[in-house]
Short mmCIF file of C-alpha atoms in Angstrom, two decimals:
data_model
loop_
_atom_site.label_atom_id
_atom_site.label_comp_id
_atom_site.label_asym_id
_atom_site.label_seq_id
_atom_site.Cartn_x
_atom_site.Cartn_y
_atom_site.Cartn_z
CA GLU A 1 -19.68 -92.51 125.09
CA VAL A 2 -16.29 -93.40 123.81
CA GLY A 3 -13.32 -92.27 126.43
CA CYS A 4 -15.83 -91.01 128.86
CA GLY A 5 -14.53 -90.79 132.18
CA ILE A 6 -16.21 -90.21 135.23
CA GLY A 7 -19.49 -90.33 132.79
CA ARG A 8 -21.19 -87.01 132.46
CA ASP A 9 -21.48 -87.23 128.98
CA ALA A 10 -22.88 -90.24 128.71
CA GLU A 11 -25.50 -89.27 132.40
CA ALA A 12 -26.89 -86.76 129.81
CA LEU A 13 -26.56 -88.91 127.03
CA ALA A 14 -29.39 -92.16 129.04
CA ALA A 15 -31.19 -88.77 130.23
CA ARG A 16 -32.06 -88.14 126.96
CA VAL A 17 -32.53 -91.71 125.88
CA GLY A 18 -35.25 -92.66 128.23
CA PRO A 19 -35.95 -96.18 129.41
CA GLY A 20 -36.56 -97.05 125.62
CA GLY A 21 -33.07 -96.65 124.92
CA LYS A 22 -29.28 -97.69 127.07
CA VAL A 23 -26.17 -95.73 126.56
CA VAL A 24 -22.91 -97.01 127.52
CA GLY A 25 -19.67 -95.33 128.41
CA ILE A 26 -16.63 -96.83 127.97
CA ASP A 27 -13.27 -95.86 128.88
CA ALA A 28 -9.79 -97.71 129.11
CA SER A 29 -9.64 -96.58 132.96
CA ARG A 30 -10.14 -99.28 135.39
CA GLU A 31 -10.75 -95.81 138.14
CA LEU A 32 -13.03 -93.86 135.92
CA VAL A 33 -14.68 -96.91 134.99
CA ALA A 34 -15.59 -97.23 138.44
CA GLN A 35 -16.63 -94.14 139.94
CA ALA A 36 -18.74 -93.08 136.89
CA THR A 37 -20.44 -96.25 138.04
CA GLU A 38 -20.66 -95.77 141.82
CA ARG A 39 -21.66 -91.74 140.81
CA THR A 40 -24.42 -93.24 138.55
CA ALA A 41 -25.89 -96.37 139.73
CA PRO A 42 -28.39 -94.80 141.90
CA LEU A 43 -29.70 -92.63 138.85
CA GLY A 44 -31.82 -95.47 137.52
CA LEU A 45 -30.94 -94.10 134.45
CA PRO A 46 -30.32 -96.70 130.88
CA LEU A 47 -26.60 -96.26 131.67
CA ARG A 48 -23.74 -98.92 132.24
CA TYR A 49 -19.77 -98.50 131.79
CA GLU A 50 -17.36 -100.87 130.36
CA VAL A 51 -13.52 -100.60 130.07
CA GLY A 52 -12.27 -101.04 126.60
CA ASP A 53 -10.17 -99.87 124.20
CA ALA A 54 -11.76 -96.92 121.42
CA HIS A 55 -9.73 -99.09 119.12
CA ASN A 56 -11.25 -102.61 119.64
CA LEU A 57 -15.13 -101.93 120.06
CA ALA A 58 -16.53 -104.45 121.57
CA PHE A 59 -20.23 -104.52 119.68
CA GLU A 60 -22.06 -107.13 118.17
CA ASP A 61 -23.86 -104.71 116.42
CA ALA A 62 -22.03 -103.06 113.21
CA ALA A 63 -24.31 -99.95 113.15
CA THR A 64 -24.05 -99.09 116.50
CA VAL A 65 -20.50 -99.55 116.55
CA LYS A 66 -20.48 -97.35 112.84
CA ARG A 67 -22.55 -94.61 114.87
CA LEU A 68 -19.88 -94.74 117.89
CA LYS A 69 -17.03 -94.76 115.54
CA GLN A 70 -19.12 -91.36 113.57
CA ALA A 71 -18.85 -89.95 117.08
CA VAL A 72 -16.07 -90.05 118.20
CA GLN A 73 -13.76 -89.90 114.94
CA GLN A 74 -12.64 -85.98 115.99
CA TRP A 75 -10.87 -87.26 118.88
CA MET A 76 -9.26 -90.27 117.31
CA GLN A 77 -7.58 -88.71 113.94
CA GLY A 78 -5.24 -87.08 116.85
CA SER A 79 -4.38 -90.31 118.64
CA PRO A 80 -1.06 -91.92 117.65
CA ARG A 81 -3.05 -95.28 116.79
CA GLY A 82 -5.70 -92.88 114.91
#
């Protein structure tokens, strides 16, 4: 999830994908990533958070990047860099 904030949506996604999947929450704010990590760590979900830039995602799997970009396209269109 790009722009995950404190991770509520990423948490919900991780609960749905179960142990066979994984969810990555990305936000530009170190503080929000730290809060999300601390808040969800005890839940044991297949979930991690990273500080990152939605315009420069660091994923090796091109299909993953494509799905992420499609999912957030509506938000990025209003971005000054979009």
